[in-house]
mmCIF file of C-alpha atoms and ligand atoms in Angstrom:
data_model
loop_
_atom_site.group_PDB
_atom_site.id
_atom_site.type_symbol
_atom_site.label_atom_id
_atom_site.label_comp_id
_atom_site.label_asym_id
_atom_site.label_seq_id
_atom_site.Cartn_x
_atom_site.Cartn_y
_atom_site.Cartn_z
ATOM 1 C CA MET A 106 18.697 27.346 -55.419
ATOM 2 C CA ILE A 107 18.194 28.606 -51.871
ATOM 3 C CA PRO A 108 15.671 31.443 -51.834
ATOM 4 C CA GLY A 109 16.545 35.030 -50.832
ATOM 5 C CA ASP A 110 17.679 35.408 -47.271
ATOM 6 C CA SER A 111 16.920 31.797 -46.274
ATOM 7 C CA VAL A 112 19.310 29.989 -43.976
ATOM 8 C CA HIS A 113 21.159 27.112 -45.668
ATOM 9 C CA LEU A 114 19.488 24.404 -43.625
ATOM 10 C CA CYS A 115 21.272 21.484 -45.332
ATOM 11 C CA GLN A 116 24.791 22.773 -44.580
ATOM 12 C CA PRO A 117 24.355 25.617 -42.100
ATOM 13 C CA GLY A 118 28.008 25.759 -41.044
ATOM 14 C CA GLY A 119 29.426 25.040 -37.633
ATOM 15 C CA GLY A 120 29.763 21.386 -36.784
ATOM 16 C CA LYS A 121 26.648 19.849 -38.283
ATOM 17 C CA SER A 122 24.539 19.279 -41.366
ATOM 18 C CA CYS A 123 21.514 17.337 -42.520
ATOM 19 C CA GLY A 124 21.130 14.334 -44.813
ATOM 20 C CA ALA A 125 17.535 13.414 -44.057
ATOM 21 C CA CYS A 126 16.243 13.604 -47.632
ATOM 22 C CA CYS A 127 19.025 11.262 -48.801
ATOM 23 C CA GLY A 128 17.348 8.568 -46.675
ATOM 24 C CA LEU A 129 19.554 8.918 -43.606
ATOM 25 C CA TYR A 130 16.872 8.015 -41.064
ATOM 26 C CA ASN A 131 15.115 5.434 -43.193
ATOM 27 C CA TYR A 132 17.084 2.438 -41.994
ATOM 28 C CA ALA A 133 15.272 0.082 -39.652
ATOM 29 C CA ASP A 134 18.255 0.553 -37.351
ATOM 30 C CA SER A 135 18.596 4.310 -37.389
ATOM 31 C CA ARG A 136 20.247 4.678 -34.015
ATOM 32 C CA LYS A 137 23.055 7.200 -33.971
ATOM 33 C CA ALA A 138 25.805 4.658 -33.301
ATOM 34 C CA SER A 139 24.639 2.461 -36.187
ATOM 35 C CA LEU A 140 24.340 5.341 -38.647
ATOM 36 C CA SER A 141 27.721 6.743 -37.587
ATOM 37 C CA LEU A 142 29.391 3.409 -38.284
ATOM 38 C CA ARG A 143 27.592 3.048 -41.621
ATOM 39 C CA LEU A 144 28.620 6.537 -42.755
ATOM 40 C CA HIS A 145 32.162 6.087 -41.465
ATOM 41 C CA GLU A 146 32.656 2.835 -43.397
ATOM 42 C CA ARG A 147 31.161 4.298 -46.576
ATOM 43 C CA THR A 148 33.366 7.360 -46.419
ATOM 44 C CA ARG A 149 36.465 5.265 -45.811
ATOM 45 C CA LEU A 150 35.646 2.975 -48.739
ATOM 46 C CA PHE A 151 34.834 5.902 -51.021
ATOM 47 C CA ARG A 152 38.090 7.701 -50.231
ATOM 48 C CA GLU A 153 40.110 4.497 -50.679
ATOM 49 C CA ALA A 154 38.472 3.044 -53.762
ATOM 50 C CA VAL A 155 36.979 5.849 -55.842
ATOM 51 C CA ARG A 156 39.422 7.720 -58.061
ATOM 52 C CA GLY A 157 36.847 8.710 -60.654
ATOM 53 C CA ARG A 158 33.355 7.922 -61.910
ATOM 54 C CA GLY A 159 34.530 4.598 -63.367
ATOM 55 C CA ASP A 160 35.008 3.287 -59.822
ATOM 56 C CA LEU A 161 31.450 4.078 -58.693
ATOM 57 C CA PRO A 162 29.728 0.808 -59.783
ATOM 58 C CA ALA A 163 32.232 -1.271 -57.782
ATOM 59 C CA TYR A 164 31.781 1.041 -54.780
ATOM 60 C CA ALA A 165 27.977 0.756 -54.962
ATOM 61 C CA ALA A 166 28.152 -3.037 -55.318
ATOM 62 C CA ARG A 167 30.398 -3.269 -52.262
ATOM 63 C CA ILE A 168 27.959 -1.188 -50.208
ATOM 64 C CA LEU A 169 25.074 -3.417 -51.273
ATOM 65 C CA GLU A 170 27.060 -6.466 -50.273
ATOM 66 C CA THR A 171 28.221 -5.265 -46.869
ATOM 67 C CA GLU A 172 25.470 -3.062 -45.431
ATOM 68 C CA ASP A 173 22.321 -4.093 -43.617
ATOM 69 C CA PRO A 174 19.601 -3.068 -46.122
ATOM 70 C CA ALA A 175 16.597 -3.280 -43.751
ATOM 71 C CA LYS A 176 14.551 -0.119 -44.099
ATOM 72 C CA ARG A 177 11.855 1.640 -42.139
ATOM 73 C CA TYR A 178 9.818 2.451 -45.278
ATOM 74 C CA GLU A 179 10.553 0.414 -48.431
ATOM 75 C CA VAL A 180 9.336 3.171 -50.771
ATOM 76 C CA ILE A 181 11.953 5.670 -49.590
ATOM 77 C CA TYR A 182 15.373 5.311 -51.164
ATOM 78 C CA CYS A 183 18.442 5.252 -48.956
ATOM 79 C CA CYS A 184 21.314 6.677 -50.948
ATOM 80 C CA GLU A 185 24.598 4.815 -50.701
ATOM 81 C CA TYR A 186 26.544 8.009 -51.422
ATOM 82 C CA LEU A 187 25.689 9.756 -48.187
ATOM 83 C CA GLY A 188 28.739 9.873 -45.941
ATOM 84 C CA PHE A 189 30.795 12.210 -43.797
ATOM 85 C CA ILE A 190 32.296 15.212 -45.547
ATOM 86 C CA ASP A 191 34.696 16.463 -42.880
ATOM 87 C CA PRO A 192 37.636 14.727 -41.192
ATOM 88 C CA GLU A 193 36.024 15.036 -37.750
ATOM 89 C CA GLU A 194 32.889 13.226 -39.003
ATOM 90 C CA ARG A 195 30.559 15.886 -37.668
ATOM 91 C CA LYS A 196 28.937 16.716 -40.998
ATOM 92 C CA VAL A 197 26.936 14.341 -43.147
ATOM 93 C CA GLY A 198 26.824 15.069 -46.852
ATOM 94 C CA CYS A 199 27.073 13.847 -50.394
ATOM 95 C CA LEU A 200 30.232 11.962 -51.338
ATOM 96 C CA LEU A 201 29.517 12.701 -55.015
ATOM 97 C CA HIS A 202 29.340 16.477 -54.561
ATOM 98 C CA PRO A 203 31.882 18.470 -56.582
ATOM 99 C CA CYS A 204 33.337 19.993 -53.392
ATOM 100 C CA GLY A 205 34.774 16.618 -52.439
ATOM 101 C CA ASN A 206 35.792 15.520 -55.919
ATOM 102 C CA GLY A 207 38.109 18.182 -57.229
ATOM 103 C CA GLY A 208 35.236 20.139 -58.754
ATOM 104 C CA GLU A 209 33.737 17.204 -60.658
ATOM 105 C CA ASP A 210 30.044 16.616 -60.001
ATOM 106 C CA LEU A 211 29.442 12.867 -59.863
ATOM 107 C CA ARG A 212 25.824 13.006 -58.734
ATOM 108 C CA ASP A 213 24.505 11.901 -62.129
ATOM 109 C CA ALA A 214 25.564 8.392 -61.055
ATOM 110 C CA SER A 215 23.043 8.402 -58.203
ATOM 111 C CA PHE A 216 19.494 7.094 -57.974
ATOM 112 C CA TYR A 217 17.916 10.577 -58.019
ATOM 113 C CA GLY A 218 20.355 12.096 -60.499
ATOM 114 C CA LYS A 219 22.237 15.377 -60.446
ATOM 115 C CA GLU A 220 19.350 17.752 -61.079
ATOM 116 C CA LEU A 221 17.087 16.397 -58.372
ATOM 117 C CA CYS A 222 19.910 16.153 -55.861
ATOM 118 C CA ALA A 223 21.151 19.661 -56.554
ATOM 119 C CA GLY A 224 17.715 21.256 -56.745
ATOM 120 C CA HIS A 225 15.823 19.657 -53.894
ATOM 121 C CA LEU A 226 14.757 21.831 -50.981
ATOM 122 C CA CYS A 227 12.572 20.245 -48.333
ATOM 123 C CA PRO A 228 9.458 22.001 -46.936
ATOM 124 C CA SER A 229 11.408 23.336 -43.936
ATOM 125 C CA TYR A 230 12.892 25.968 -46.253
ATOM 126 C CA HIS A 231 9.397 27.205 -46.912
ATOM 127 C CA TYR A 232 7.741 26.884 -43.522
ATOM 128 C CA LEU A 233 10.448 27.837 -41.029
ATOM 129 C CA SER A 234 10.961 31.565 -40.647
ATOM 130 C CA ARG A 235 14.474 32.980 -40.817
ATOM 131 C CA GLU A 236 14.521 33.564 -37.044
ATOM 132 C CA GLU A 237 13.275 30.030 -36.341
ATOM 133 C CA SER A 238 15.882 28.559 -38.693
ATOM 134 C CA LEU A 239 18.757 30.602 -37.270
ATOM 135 C CA SER A 240 17.701 29.844 -33.712
ATOM 136 C CA LEU A 241 17.556 26.115 -34.379
ATOM 137 C CA VAL A 242 20.970 26.210 -36.058
ATOM 138 C CA HIS A 243 22.397 27.910 -32.955
ATOM 139 C CA ILE A 244 20.712 25.490 -30.568
ATOM 140 C CA VAL A 245 21.516 22.081 -32.062
ATOM 141 C CA GLU A 246 25.149 21.241 -32.809
ATOM 142 C CA ASP A 247 24.972 17.486 -33.365
ATOM 143 C CA TRP A 248 24.270 16.221 -36.912
ATOM 144 C CA TYR A 249 22.057 13.358 -35.783
ATOM 145 C CA LEU A 250 19.748 15.480 -33.660
ATOM 146 C CA TYR A 251 19.896 18.412 -36.059
ATOM 147 C CA GLY A 252 18.573 16.380 -39.005
ATOM 148 C CA LEU A 253 15.738 14.983 -36.901
ATOM 149 C CA CYS A 254 14.713 18.446 -35.720
ATOM 150 C CA VAL A 255 15.150 20.548 -38.847
ATOM 151 C CA THR A 256 12.769 18.265 -40.722
ATOM 152 C CA ASP A 257 10.164 18.306 -37.946
ATOM 153 C CA ILE A 258 8.511 21.599 -38.843
ATOM 154 C CA ASP A 259 5.677 21.182 -36.334
ATOM 155 C CA LEU A 260 8.024 20.597 -33.421
ATOM 156 C CA VAL A 261 10.242 23.560 -34.245
ATOM 157 C CA LYS A 262 7.392 25.985 -34.850
ATOM 158 C CA THR A 263 5.493 24.818 -31.776
ATOM 159 C CA TRP A 264 8.475 25.312 -29.441
ATOM 160 C CA PHE A 265 9.117 28.842 -30.662
ATOM 161 C CA ARG A 266 5.390 29.669 -30.559
ATOM 162 C CA LEU A 267 5.020 28.382 -26.991
ATOM 163 C CA ILE A 268 7.984 30.329 -25.672
ATOM 164 C CA ALA A 269 7.031 33.445 -27.649
ATOM 165 C CA ASP A 270 3.502 33.313 -26.203
ATOM 166 C CA ARG A 271 4.977 33.021 -22.761
ATOM 167 C CA VAL A 272 7.542 35.823 -22.986
ATOM 168 C CA HIS A 273 5.341 37.995 -25.271
ATOM 169 C CA GLU A 274 7.845 38.164 -28.135
ATOM 170 C CA MET A 275 9.823 35.899 -30.411
ATOM 171 C CA PRO A 276 13.273 35.834 -28.833
ATOM 172 C CA ALA A 277 15.983 37.082 -31.188
ATOM 173 C CA SER A 278 18.030 34.242 -32.649
ATOM 174 C CA ARG A 279 21.267 35.636 -31.153
ATOM 175 C CA ARG A 280 19.912 34.768 -27.690
ATOM 176 C CA PHE A 281 20.280 31.090 -28.600
ATOM 177 C CA VAL A 282 23.968 31.222 -29.456
ATOM 178 C CA VAL A 283 25.133 30.380 -25.957
ATOM 179 C CA GLY A 284 23.754 30.401 -22.405
ATOM 180 C CA PRO A 285 20.790 29.057 -20.499
ATOM 181 C CA LEU A 286 18.118 29.866 -23.116
ATOM 182 C CA ARG A 287 20.042 27.793 -25.622
ATOM 183 C CA ASP A 288 20.614 24.996 -23.078
ATOM 184 C CA ILE A 289 16.928 24.767 -22.129
ATOM 185 C CA SER A 290 15.901 24.743 -25.791
ATOM 186 C CA LEU A 291 18.482 22.055 -26.531
ATOM 187 C CA ARG A 292 17.085 19.924 -23.722
ATOM 188 C CA PHE A 293 13.622 20.356 -25.215
ATOM 189 C CA PHE A 294 14.734 19.347 -28.735
ATOM 190 C CA SER A 295 16.752 16.466 -27.302
ATOM 191 C CA LEU A 296 13.423 14.913 -26.314
ATOM 192 C CA LYS A 297 13.565 13.570 -29.878
ATOM 193 C CA LEU A 298 16.137 11.123 -28.473
ATOM 194 C CA THR A 299 15.178 10.793 -24.827
ATOM 195 C CA TRP A 300 11.364 10.947 -24.776
ATOM 196 C CA PRO A 301 10.248 8.260 -22.344
ATOM 197 C CA TYR A 302 6.863 7.758 -24.046
ATOM 198 C CA ARG A 303 8.181 7.151 -27.547
ATOM 199 C CA SER A 304 6.633 4.258 -29.471
ATOM 200 C CA SER A 305 9.099 1.501 -30.321
ATOM 201 C CA ASP A 306 7.430 0.783 -33.697
ATOM 202 C CA THR A 307 10.081 0.949 -36.432
ATOM 203 C CA ASN A 308 7.576 2.218 -38.998
ATOM 204 C CA ARG A 309 7.165 5.452 -37.039
ATOM 205 C CA LEU A 310 9.306 8.519 -37.486
ATOM 206 C CA GLY A 311 8.038 11.542 -35.616
ATOM 207 C CA LYS A 312 4.313 12.020 -36.066
ATOM 208 C CA TYR A 313 4.055 9.805 -39.149
ATOM 209 C CA TYR A 314 3.836 6.097 -39.605
ATOM 210 C CA PHE A 315 3.578 4.081 -42.761
ATOM 211 C CA ASP A 316 0.957 1.393 -43.185
ATOM 212 C CA GLY A 317 2.582 -0.168 -46.263
ATOM 213 C CA SER A 318 1.105 2.212 -48.818
ATOM 214 C CA ARG A 319 0.405 5.575 -47.173
ATOM 215 C CA TYR A 320 1.891 7.906 -44.595
ATOM 216 C CA MET A 321 -0.538 8.450 -41.809
ATOM 217 C CA THR A 322 -0.669 10.099 -38.443
ATOM 218 C CA ARG A 323 -1.859 8.143 -35.474
ATOM 219 C CA PRO A 324 -3.973 10.427 -33.293
ATOM 220 C CA ILE A 325 -3.714 9.819 -29.575
ATOM 221 C CA ASP A 326 -7.008 8.379 -28.352
ATOM 222 C CA TYR A 327 -7.474 10.620 -25.336
ATOM 223 C CA GLY A 328 -11.045 9.389 -24.819
ATOM 224 C CA ALA A 329 -9.856 5.815 -24.343
ATOM 225 C CA LEU A 330 -7.317 7.068 -21.788
ATOM 226 C CA GLY A 331 -10.040 8.934 -19.899
ATOM 227 C CA CYS A 332 -8.826 12.481 -20.509
ATOM 228 C CA GLU A 333 -9.291 15.564 -22.647
ATOM 229 C CA PRO A 334 -6.968 16.184 -25.631
ATOM 230 C CA SER A 335 -3.707 17.628 -24.381
ATOM 231 C CA ARG A 336 -2.637 21.202 -25.087
ATOM 232 C CA PHE A 337 0.685 19.612 -26.118
ATOM 233 C CA ASP A 338 -0.868 17.131 -28.511
ATOM 234 C CA GLY A 339 1.208 18.350 -31.499
ATOM 235 C CA ILE A 340 4.434 17.891 -29.547
ATOM 236 C CA PHE A 341 3.375 14.453 -28.355
ATOM 237 C CA GLN A 342 2.741 13.405 -31.934
ATOM 238 C CA SER A 343 6.092 14.758 -33.137
ATOM 239 C CA LEU A 344 7.739 12.693 -30.410
ATOM 240 C CA ALA A 345 5.911 9.539 -31.646
ATOM 241 C CA SER A 346 4.245 9.153 -28.265
ATOM 242 C CA GLU A 347 2.356 6.148 -27.066
ATOM 243 C CA PHE A 348 0.653 6.475 -23.686
ATOM 244 C CA ARG A 349 -0.734 3.667 -21.582
ATOM 245 C CA HIS A 350 -2.894 5.735 -19.217
ATOM 246 C CA GLY A 351 -3.879 9.268 -18.287
ATOM 247 C CA GLY A 352 -1.222 9.465 -15.580
ATOM 248 C CA GLU A 353 1.487 9.213 -18.237
ATOM 249 C CA ILE A 354 -0.102 12.048 -20.189
ATOM 250 C CA ARG A 355 -0.150 14.278 -17.114
ATOM 251 C CA ARG A 356 3.517 13.490 -16.421
ATOM 252 C CA ALA A 357 4.385 14.164 -20.064
ATOM 253 C CA GLU A 358 2.570 17.520 -19.921
ATOM 254 C CA GLY A 359 4.500 18.349 -16.768
ATOM 255 C CA LEU A 360 7.799 17.673 -18.544
ATOM 256 C CA ILE A 361 6.980 19.974 -21.465
ATOM 257 C CA GLN A 362 5.551 22.665 -19.210
ATOM 258 C CA GLY A 363 8.749 22.506 -17.146
ATOM 259 C CA TYR A 364 10.867 23.474 -20.143
ATOM 260 C CA ILE A 365 8.571 26.405 -20.966
ATOM 261 C CA ASP A 366 8.576 27.608 -17.337
ATOM 262 C CA ASP A 367 12.369 27.334 -17.111
ATOM 263 C CA PHE A 368 12.752 29.255 -20.331
ATOM 264 C CA ALA A 369 10.440 32.065 -19.189
ATOM 265 C CA ALA A 370 12.187 32.326 -15.804
ATOM 266 C CA ARG A 371 15.623 32.624 -17.421
ATOM 267 C CA TYR A 372 14.422 34.948 -20.165
ATOM 268 C CA GLY A 373 13.390 37.620 -17.694
ATOM 269 C CA ALA A 374 16.573 37.163 -15.691
ATOM 270 C CA GLU A 375 18.976 37.722 -18.609
HETATM 271 S S1 SF4 B 276 15.898 17.291 -45.484
HETATM 272 FE FE1 SF4 B 276 15.916 19.501 -45.975
HETATM 273 S S2 SF4 B 276 17.539 20.376 -44.691
HETATM 274 FE FE2 SF4 B 276 17.832 18.148 -44.738
HETATM 275 S S3 SF4 B 276 19.305 17.798 -46.409
HETATM 276 FE FE3 SF4 B 276 17.254 17.575 -47.273
HETATM 277 S S4 SF4 B 276 16.718 19.600 -48.085
HETATM 278 FE FE4 SF4 B 276 18.443 19.859 -46.688
HETATM 279 S S1 SF4 B 277 23.680 11.495 -54.560
HETATM 280 FE FE1 SF4 B 277 21.894 12.749 -54.051
HETATM 281 S S2 SF4 B 277 20.656 11.449 -52.658
HETATM 282 FE FE2 SF4 B 277 22.744 10.603 -52.751
HETATM 283 S S3 SF4 B 277 23.827 11.512 -51.009
HETATM 284 FE FE3 SF4 B 277 24.214 12.771 -52.830
HETATM 285 S S4 SF4 B 277 22.655 14.395 -52.725
HETATM 286 FE FE4 SF4 B 277 21.979 12.728 -51.374
#
């Protein structure tokens, strides 16, 4: 049950949604093109072959047989029932949900079961304010980027804190619907995909990596790089950064600062 006036972060409307807690990003190959193809094929097979719950075992066996099972973290389940739920394939979602099955809830056939699937709310529901949630929903329209960002609480809160500090107020969420403030913020969040200093380790997702038994963060060793800890350290960690020398850190700081400066300049001008 979604609390009070919370934004429905899983399915916020528009042309996107999130499937992160169904294991979407836990494949070793979690590039957008690979995930899109995986979800497309699953959805096609499900629509062709599943007429009722009796067809689910054969569907699941076929997925096991045909998909690349390599995962980022073995302990996290990747659900075979995550697919696309709209004809345009802009929204990821549960193929077993009653909305797609004539009102019948088939989720009891899944690994987590109906109650867990229906009742789970990730920590973003708790930690993101309503304005932060609404603003993010306005800013990011693409399902792949949206799921990466909505689950990165630190990144979202840090961006809105940095710009609010700079313009001396939290911008109202409606200012992110369209226009330059939205575009600058989208470019910032798109660093999740384009960050030039991102580590290529497959066991890293955002600030966390998995050592085989525990999730851990890998602090940036500023001392070894001959510099003081960066004021953007939290952002660097969210972007899974790996720096080779202090010059890269200074360039990275310049990139982030550029987005904040651009935002402040346009904020006053609007
Ligand atoms: S990770 Fe959070 S926002 Fe995404 S589908 Fe799960 S509960 Fe919803
Ligand atoms: S069955 Fe549960 S884990 Fe699988 S896609 Fe549906 S909601 Fe996600």
